[in-house]
PDB file of C-alpha atoms in Angstrom:
ATOM      1  CA  UNK A  14      -0.090   0.145  -0.124  1.00 60.00           C
ATOM      2  CA  UNK A  15       2.850   2.370   0.617  1.00 71.00           C
ATOM      3  CA  UNK A  16       4.267   1.891  -2.794  1.00 70.00           C
ATOM      4  CA  UNK A  17       0.925   2.890  -4.300  1.00 67.00           C
ATOM      5  CA  UNK A  18       0.834   5.961  -1.874  1.00 64.00           C
ATOM      6  CA  UNK A  19       4.373   7.129  -3.010  1.00 60.00           C
ATOM      7  CA  UNK A  20       3.507   6.673  -6.663  1.00 75.00           C
ATOM      8  CA  UNK A  21       5.731   3.799  -6.984  1.00 78.00           C
ATOM      9  CA  UNK A  22       3.549   1.750  -9.341  1.00 86.00           C
ATOM     10  CA  UNK A  23       4.690   3.560 -12.797  1.00 90.00           C
ATOM     11  CA  UNK A  24       8.271   3.031 -12.073  1.00 91.00           C
ATOM     12  CA  UNK A  25       7.838  -0.508 -11.273  1.00 92.00           C
ATOM     13  CA  UNK A  26       5.603  -1.040 -14.658  1.00 94.00           C
ATOM     14  CA  UNK A  27       8.604   0.875 -16.437  1.00 93.00           C
ATOM     15  CA  UNK A  28      10.996  -1.890 -15.048  1.00 94.00           C
ATOM     16  CA  UNK A  29       9.305  -4.843 -16.428  1.00 95.00           C
ATOM     17  CA  UNK A  30      10.248  -3.335 -19.969  1.00 94.00           C
ATOM     18  CA  UNK A  31      14.066  -3.109 -18.717  1.00 93.00           C
ATOM     19  CA  UNK A  32      16.725  -4.980 -20.861  1.00 93.00           C
ATOM     20  CA  UNK A  33      17.699  -6.337 -17.114  1.00 94.00           C
ATOM     21  CA  UNK A  34      15.871  -9.686 -16.136  1.00 94.00           C
ATOM     22  CA  UNK A  35      17.083  -9.079 -12.521  1.00 94.00           C
ATOM     23  CA  UNK A  36      14.875  -5.657 -13.152  1.00 95.00           C
ATOM     24  CA  UNK A  37      12.030  -7.419 -14.713  1.00 95.00           C
ATOM     25  CA  UNK A  38      12.072 -10.338 -12.166  1.00 95.00           C
ATOM     26  CA  UNK A  39      12.161  -7.637  -9.146  1.00 95.00           C
ATOM     27  CA  UNK A  40       9.302  -5.455 -10.519  1.00 95.00           C
ATOM     28  CA  UNK A  41       7.404  -8.394 -11.139  1.00 96.00           C
ATOM     29  CA  UNK A  42       7.740  -9.775  -7.718  1.00 96.00           C
ATOM     30  CA  UNK A  43       6.336  -6.505  -6.285  1.00 93.00           C
ATOM     31  CA  UNK A  44       3.638  -5.855  -8.801  1.00 94.00           C
ATOM     32  CA  UNK A  45       2.399  -9.449  -8.389  1.00 96.00           C
ATOM     33  CA  UNK A  46       2.294  -8.663  -4.387  1.00 93.00           C
ATOM     34  CA  UNK A  47       0.535  -5.587  -5.178  1.00 92.00           C
ATOM     35  CA  UNK A  48      -1.668  -7.262  -7.558  1.00 92.00           C
ATOM     36  CA  UNK A  49      -4.149  -8.802  -4.901  1.00 93.00           C
ATOM     37  CA  UNK A  50      -5.154  -5.107  -3.806  1.00 89.00           C
ATOM     38  CA  UNK A  51      -8.468  -3.964  -6.284  1.00 88.00           C
ATOM     39  CA  UNK A  52      -6.991  -0.219  -6.200  1.00 88.00           C
ATOM     40  CA  UNK A  53      -3.356  -1.364  -7.479  1.00 89.00           C
ATOM     41  CA  UNK A  54      -5.194  -3.377 -10.159  1.00 90.00           C
ATOM     42  CA  UNK A  55      -7.068  -0.258 -11.233  1.00 90.00           C
ATOM     43  CA  UNK A  56      -3.478   1.675 -11.040  1.00 90.00           C
ATOM     44  CA  UNK A  57      -1.948  -0.853 -13.007  1.00 92.00           C
ATOM     45  CA  UNK A  58      -4.422  -0.612 -16.103  1.00 93.00           C
ATOM     46  CA  UNK A  59      -4.357   3.441 -15.822  1.00 92.00           C
ATOM     47  CA  UNK A  60      -0.438   3.231 -16.053  1.00 92.00           C
ATOM     48  CA  UNK A  61      -0.352   1.233 -19.061  1.00 94.00           C
ATOM     49  CA  UNK A  62       0.684  -1.969 -17.037  1.00 95.00           C
ATOM     50  CA  UNK A  63      -1.171  -4.784 -19.080  1.00 97.00           C
ATOM     51  CA  UNK A  64       0.938  -4.703 -22.417  1.00 97.00           C
ATOM     52  CA  UNK A  65       4.254  -5.327 -20.746  1.00 97.00           C
ATOM     53  CA  UNK A  66       2.662  -8.331 -18.638  1.00 97.00           C
ATOM     54  CA  UNK A  67       1.089  -9.746 -21.653  1.00 97.00           C
ATOM     55  CA  UNK A  68       4.533  -9.552 -23.254  1.00 97.00           C
ATOM     56  CA  UNK A  69       6.282 -11.457 -20.160  1.00 97.00           C
ATOM     57  CA  UNK A  70       3.738 -14.366 -20.557  1.00 97.00           C
ATOM     58  CA  UNK A  71       6.111 -15.633 -23.333  1.00 97.00           C
ATOM     59  CA  UNK A  72       9.651 -14.683 -21.370  1.00 96.00           C
ATOM     60  CA  UNK A  73      12.148 -17.792 -21.904  1.00 95.00           C
ATOM     61  CA  UNK A  74      12.663 -17.171 -17.863  1.00 96.00           C
ATOM     62  CA  UNK A  75      10.220 -19.449 -16.004  1.00 97.00           C
ATOM     63  CA  UNK A  76      10.297 -16.984 -12.935  1.00 97.00           C
ATOM     64  CA  UNK A  77       9.251 -14.185 -15.031  1.00 97.00           C
ATOM     65  CA  UNK A  78       6.623 -15.836 -17.113  1.00 97.00           C
ATOM     66  CA  UNK A  79       5.180 -17.564 -13.319  1.00 98.00           C
ATOM     67  CA  UNK A  80       4.841 -13.756 -12.244  1.00 98.00           C
ATOM     68  CA  UNK A  81       3.512 -12.228 -15.460  1.00 98.00           C
ATOM     69  CA  UNK A  82       0.923 -15.117 -15.224  1.00 98.00           C
ATOM     70  CA  UNK A  83       0.254 -14.484 -11.599  1.00 98.00           C
ATOM     71  CA  UNK A  84      -0.521 -11.025 -12.479  1.00 97.00           C
ATOM     72  CA  UNK A  85      -2.600 -11.767 -15.422  1.00 98.00           C
ATOM     73  CA  UNK A  86      -4.703 -14.136 -12.897  1.00 97.00           C
ATOM     74  CA  UNK A  87      -5.289 -11.307 -10.288  1.00 96.00           C
ATOM     75  CA  UNK A  88      -6.419  -9.089 -13.066  1.00 96.00           C
ATOM     76  CA  UNK A  89      -8.564 -11.558 -14.733  1.00 96.00           C
ATOM     77  CA  UNK A  90     -10.595 -11.763 -11.279  1.00 94.00           C
ATOM     78  CA  UNK A  91     -12.220  -7.965 -12.229  1.00 91.00           C
ATOM     79  CA  UNK A  92     -14.744  -7.646 -14.525  1.00 88.00           C
ATOM     80  CA  UNK A  93     -13.867  -4.063 -14.906  1.00 88.00           C
ATOM     81  CA  UNK A  94     -10.373  -5.116 -16.464  1.00 93.00           C
ATOM     82  CA  UNK A  95     -11.084  -8.426 -18.307  1.00 92.00           C
ATOM     83  CA  UNK A  96     -12.208  -6.864 -21.550  1.00 91.00           C
ATOM     84  CA  UNK A  97      -8.984  -4.833 -21.391  1.00 94.00           C
ATOM     85  CA  UNK A  98      -7.035  -7.854 -20.564  1.00 95.00           C
ATOM     86  CA  UNK A  99      -8.258  -9.822 -23.809  1.00 95.00           C
ATOM     87  CA  UNK A 100      -7.710  -7.032 -26.130  1.00 94.00           C
ATOM     88  CA  UNK A 101      -4.170  -6.592 -25.209  1.00 96.00           C
ATOM     89  CA  UNK A 102      -3.969 -10.292 -26.315  1.00 96.00           C
ATOM     90  CA  UNK A 103      -3.564 -12.389 -23.245  1.00 97.00           C
ATOM     91  CA  UNK A 104      -5.410 -15.137 -24.204  1.00 97.00           C
ATOM     92  CA  UNK A 105      -2.879 -16.797 -26.798  1.00 96.00           C
ATOM     93  CA  UNK A 106      -0.071 -16.476 -24.236  1.00 98.00           C
ATOM     94  CA  UNK A 107      -2.350 -18.302 -21.526  1.00 98.00           C
ATOM     95  CA  UNK A 108      -3.443 -21.128 -23.709  1.00 97.00           C
ATOM     96  CA  UNK A 109       0.268 -21.726 -24.552  1.00 97.00           C
ATOM     97  CA  UNK A 110       1.017 -21.752 -20.765  1.00 97.00           C
ATOM     98  CA  UNK A 111      -1.319 -24.323 -20.594  1.00 96.00           C
ATOM     99  CA  UNK A 112       0.778 -26.784 -21.844  1.00 94.00           C
ATOM    100  CA  UNK A 113       4.058 -25.551 -20.122  1.00 94.00           C
ATOM    101  CA  UNK A 114       6.595 -27.239 -17.815  1.00 94.00           C
ATOM    102  CA  UNK A 115       6.468 -24.489 -15.542  1.00 96.00           C
ATOM    103  CA  UNK A 116       4.040 -25.509 -13.049  1.00 96.00           C
ATOM    104  CA  UNK A 117       3.382 -22.092 -11.285  1.00 97.00           C
ATOM    105  CA  UNK A 118       2.637 -20.366 -14.687  1.00 97.00           C
ATOM    106  CA  UNK A 119       0.543 -23.413 -15.693  1.00 97.00           C
ATOM    107  CA  UNK A 120      -1.489 -22.795 -12.425  1.00 97.00           C
ATOM    108  CA  UNK A 121      -1.843 -19.269 -12.852  1.00 98.00           C
ATOM    109  CA  UNK A 122      -2.706 -19.528 -16.545  1.00 98.00           C
ATOM    110  CA  UNK A 123      -5.463 -22.221 -15.952  1.00 97.00           C
ATOM    111  CA  UNK A 124      -7.063 -19.934 -13.526  1.00 97.00           C
ATOM    112  CA  UNK A 125      -7.145 -17.018 -15.539  1.00 98.00           C
ATOM    113  CA  UNK A 126      -8.807 -18.658 -18.096  1.00 98.00           C
ATOM    114  CA  UNK A 127     -11.315 -20.195 -15.753  1.00 97.00           C
ATOM    115  CA  UNK A 128     -11.989 -16.384 -14.619  1.00 97.00           C
ATOM    116  CA  UNK A 129     -12.106 -15.422 -18.258  1.00 97.00           C
ATOM    117  CA  UNK A 130     -14.442 -18.116 -19.106  1.00 96.00           C
ATOM    118  CA  UNK A 131     -17.106 -16.953 -16.710  1.00 94.00           C
ATOM    119  CA  UNK A 132     -17.776 -13.840 -19.091  1.00 93.00           C
ATOM    120  CA  UNK A 133     -20.121 -14.556 -21.903  1.00 90.00           C
ATOM    121  CA  UNK A 134     -18.037 -12.167 -24.344  1.00 89.00           C
ATOM    122  CA  UNK A 135     -15.177 -14.458 -23.808  1.00 92.00           C
ATOM    123  CA  UNK A 136     -16.253 -17.543 -24.146  1.00 92.00           C
ATOM    124  CA  UNK A 137     -16.220 -18.279 -28.143  1.00 90.00           C
ATOM    125  CA  UNK A 138     -12.890 -16.286 -28.097  1.00 91.00           C
ATOM    126  CA  UNK A 139     -11.240 -18.772 -25.658  1.00 95.00           C
ATOM    127  CA  UNK A 140     -12.270 -21.750 -27.960  1.00 94.00           C
ATOM    128  CA  UNK A 141     -11.199 -20.005 -31.098  1.00 92.00           C
ATOM    129  CA  UNK A 142      -7.848 -19.263 -29.744  1.00 93.00           C
ATOM    130  CA  UNK A 143      -7.167 -22.801 -28.719  1.00 94.00           C
ATOM    131  CA  UNK A 144      -7.852 -23.093 -25.311  1.00 95.00           C
ATOM    132  CA  UNK A 145     -10.371 -26.458 -25.342  1.00 95.00           C
ATOM    133  CA  UNK A 146      -7.705 -28.818 -26.247  1.00 94.00           C
ATOM    134  CA  UNK A 147      -5.208 -27.807 -23.785  1.00 96.00           C
ATOM    135  CA  UNK A 148      -8.119 -27.549 -21.053  1.00 96.00           C
ATOM    136  CA  UNK A 149      -9.533 -31.063 -21.812  1.00 94.00           C
ATOM    137  CA  UNK A 150      -5.952 -32.647 -21.426  1.00 93.00           C
ATOM    138  CA  UNK A 151      -5.678 -30.914 -18.039  1.00 94.00           C
ATOM    139  CA  UNK A 152      -8.572 -32.672 -16.724  1.00 91.00           C
ATOM    140  CA  UNK A 153      -7.254 -36.390 -16.136  1.00 87.00           C
ATOM    141  CA  UNK A 154      -4.587 -34.512 -13.815  1.00 77.00           C
ATOM    142  CA  UNK A 155      -4.049 -35.775 -10.240  1.00 73.00           C
ATOM    143  CA  UNK A 156      -3.246 -31.998  -9.012  1.00 85.00           C
ATOM    144  CA  UNK A 157      -6.712 -30.208  -8.090  1.00 87.00           C
ATOM    145  CA  UNK A 158      -4.603 -27.183  -8.887  1.00 90.00           C
ATOM    146  CA  UNK A 159      -5.086 -27.838 -12.446  1.00 94.00           C
ATOM    147  CA  UNK A 160      -8.005 -30.310 -12.751  1.00 93.00           C
ATOM    148  CA  UNK A 161     -10.590 -28.467 -11.045  1.00 94.00           C
ATOM    149  CA  UNK A 162     -10.000 -25.125 -12.677  1.00 96.00           C
ATOM    150  CA  UNK A 163      -9.892 -27.014 -16.061  1.00 96.00           C
ATOM    151  CA  UNK A 164     -13.163 -28.449 -15.415  1.00 95.00           C
ATOM    152  CA  UNK A 165     -15.011 -24.982 -14.211  1.00 96.00           C
ATOM    153  CA  UNK A 166     -13.642 -23.265 -17.392  1.00 96.00           C
ATOM    154  CA  UNK A 167     -14.955 -26.123 -19.561  1.00 96.00           C
ATOM    155  CA  UNK A 168     -18.209 -26.144 -17.939  1.00 95.00           C
ATOM    156  CA  UNK A 169     -18.232 -22.323 -18.372  1.00 96.00           C
ATOM    157  CA  UNK A 170     -17.593 -22.579 -21.999  1.00 96.00           C
ATOM    158  CA  UNK A 171     -19.795 -25.282 -22.633  1.00 94.00           C
ATOM    159  CA  UNK A 172     -22.728 -22.897 -21.993  1.00 93.00           C
ATOM    160  CA  UNK A 173     -22.063 -21.653 -25.623  1.00 91.00           C
ATOM    161  CA  UNK A 174     -23.440 -23.977 -28.217  1.00 88.00           C
ATOM    162  CA  UNK A 175     -20.927 -23.489 -30.448  1.00 88.00           C
ATOM    163  CA  UNK A 176     -18.422 -24.506 -27.976  1.00 92.00           C
ATOM    164  CA  UNK A 177     -20.344 -27.464 -26.797  1.00 88.00           C
ATOM    165  CA  UNK A 178     -20.086 -28.783 -30.390  1.00 89.00           C
ATOM    166  CA  UNK A 179     -16.346 -28.164 -30.253  1.00 91.00           C
ATOM    167  CA  UNK A 180     -16.231 -30.414 -26.963  1.00 92.00           C
ATOM    168  CA  UNK A 181     -17.383 -33.282 -28.977  1.00 90.00           C
ATOM    169  CA  UNK A 182     -15.692 -32.531 -32.023  1.00 90.00           C
ATOM    170  CA  UNK A 183     -12.300 -31.980 -30.099  1.00 90.00           C
ATOM    171  CA  UNK A 184     -12.776 -35.565 -28.809  1.00 90.00           C
ATOM    172  CA  UNK A 185     -13.785 -34.276 -25.240  1.00 91.00           C
ATOM    173  CA  UNK A 186     -16.399 -36.582 -24.189  1.00 92.00           C
ATOM    174  CA  UNK A 187     -14.021 -39.299 -22.918  1.00 93.00           C
ATOM    175  CA  UNK A 188     -12.324 -36.534 -20.599  1.00 92.00           C
ATOM    176  CA  UNK A 189     -16.303 -35.549 -19.999  1.00 93.00           C
ATOM    177  CA  UNK A 190     -17.299 -39.110 -19.008  1.00 93.00           C
ATOM    178  CA  UNK A 191     -13.979 -39.327 -16.664  1.00 92.00           C
ATOM    179  CA  UNK A 192     -15.756 -36.545 -14.775  1.00 91.00           C
ATOM    180  CA  UNK A 193     -18.808 -37.898 -14.078  1.00 93.00           C
ATOM    181  CA  UNK A 194     -16.723 -41.302 -12.697  1.00 92.00           C
ATOM    182  CA  UNK A 195     -14.775 -39.056 -10.717  1.00 90.00           C
ATOM    183  CA  UNK A 196     -15.003 -39.631  -6.906  1.00 91.00           C
ATOM    184  CA  UNK A 197     -14.934 -35.856  -6.598  1.00 89.00           C
ATOM    185  CA  UNK A 198     -18.663 -35.051  -6.248  1.00 93.00           C
ATOM    186  CA  UNK A 199     -17.872 -31.424  -7.526  1.00 92.00           C
ATOM    187  CA  UNK A 200     -16.184 -32.583 -10.700  1.00 90.00           C
ATOM    188  CA  UNK A 201     -19.187 -34.804 -11.137  1.00 91.00           C
ATOM    189  CA  UNK A 202     -21.129 -31.582 -11.182  1.00 93.00           C
ATOM    190  CA  UNK A 203     -19.001 -29.977 -13.557  1.00 92.00           C
ATOM    191  CA  UNK A 204     -19.260 -33.039 -16.002  1.00 91.00           C
ATOM    192  CA  UNK A 205     -23.126 -33.078 -15.635  1.00 93.00           C
ATOM    193  CA  UNK A 206     -23.478 -29.526 -16.513  1.00 92.00           C
ATOM    194  CA  UNK A 207     -21.200 -29.714 -19.731  1.00 91.00           C
ATOM    195  CA  UNK A 208     -23.418 -32.865 -21.057  1.00 88.00           C
ATOM    196  CA  UNK A 209     -26.801 -31.703 -19.988  1.00 84.00           C
TER     197      UNK A 209
END
């Protein structure tokens, strides 16, 4: 909060564009910590912070990628901000992160896509940008931090008729049937909503 009061967010955003990886990492770490605060999220947008965050989602450095994905996840929670996030091109790099070896980035990406999938405005766009197949591939995952948000995202996406057809044509039904057979009642419910 003190960094916001001291107008320190704008210089932190500027440092995300630095050629120094250390400066990028440090600034992203500070922004990530701030991004749990709604006022900080609004300021981040106001000061032009979304484009560099989106660019850093494709960083070759795992830590930088994960921090950028965490910030994108926190931004995606806000219905006031999500449209700007999508307009800035966040969907394609988030979809790529669904298949990454970088587990923290992957967890943030699937959570961000889950958040974006709840908006009617983004349901078709997410599927058009290739989110469906990697989300389906996360369903049999043993870790709830990946499986549960992927199931919610597919449930949300299936609310659009075009997406329901794509789930079938992309070979998703065996994954959905596996959800129905899951011992986890919540996962069963997500599967049932997809097939109704």
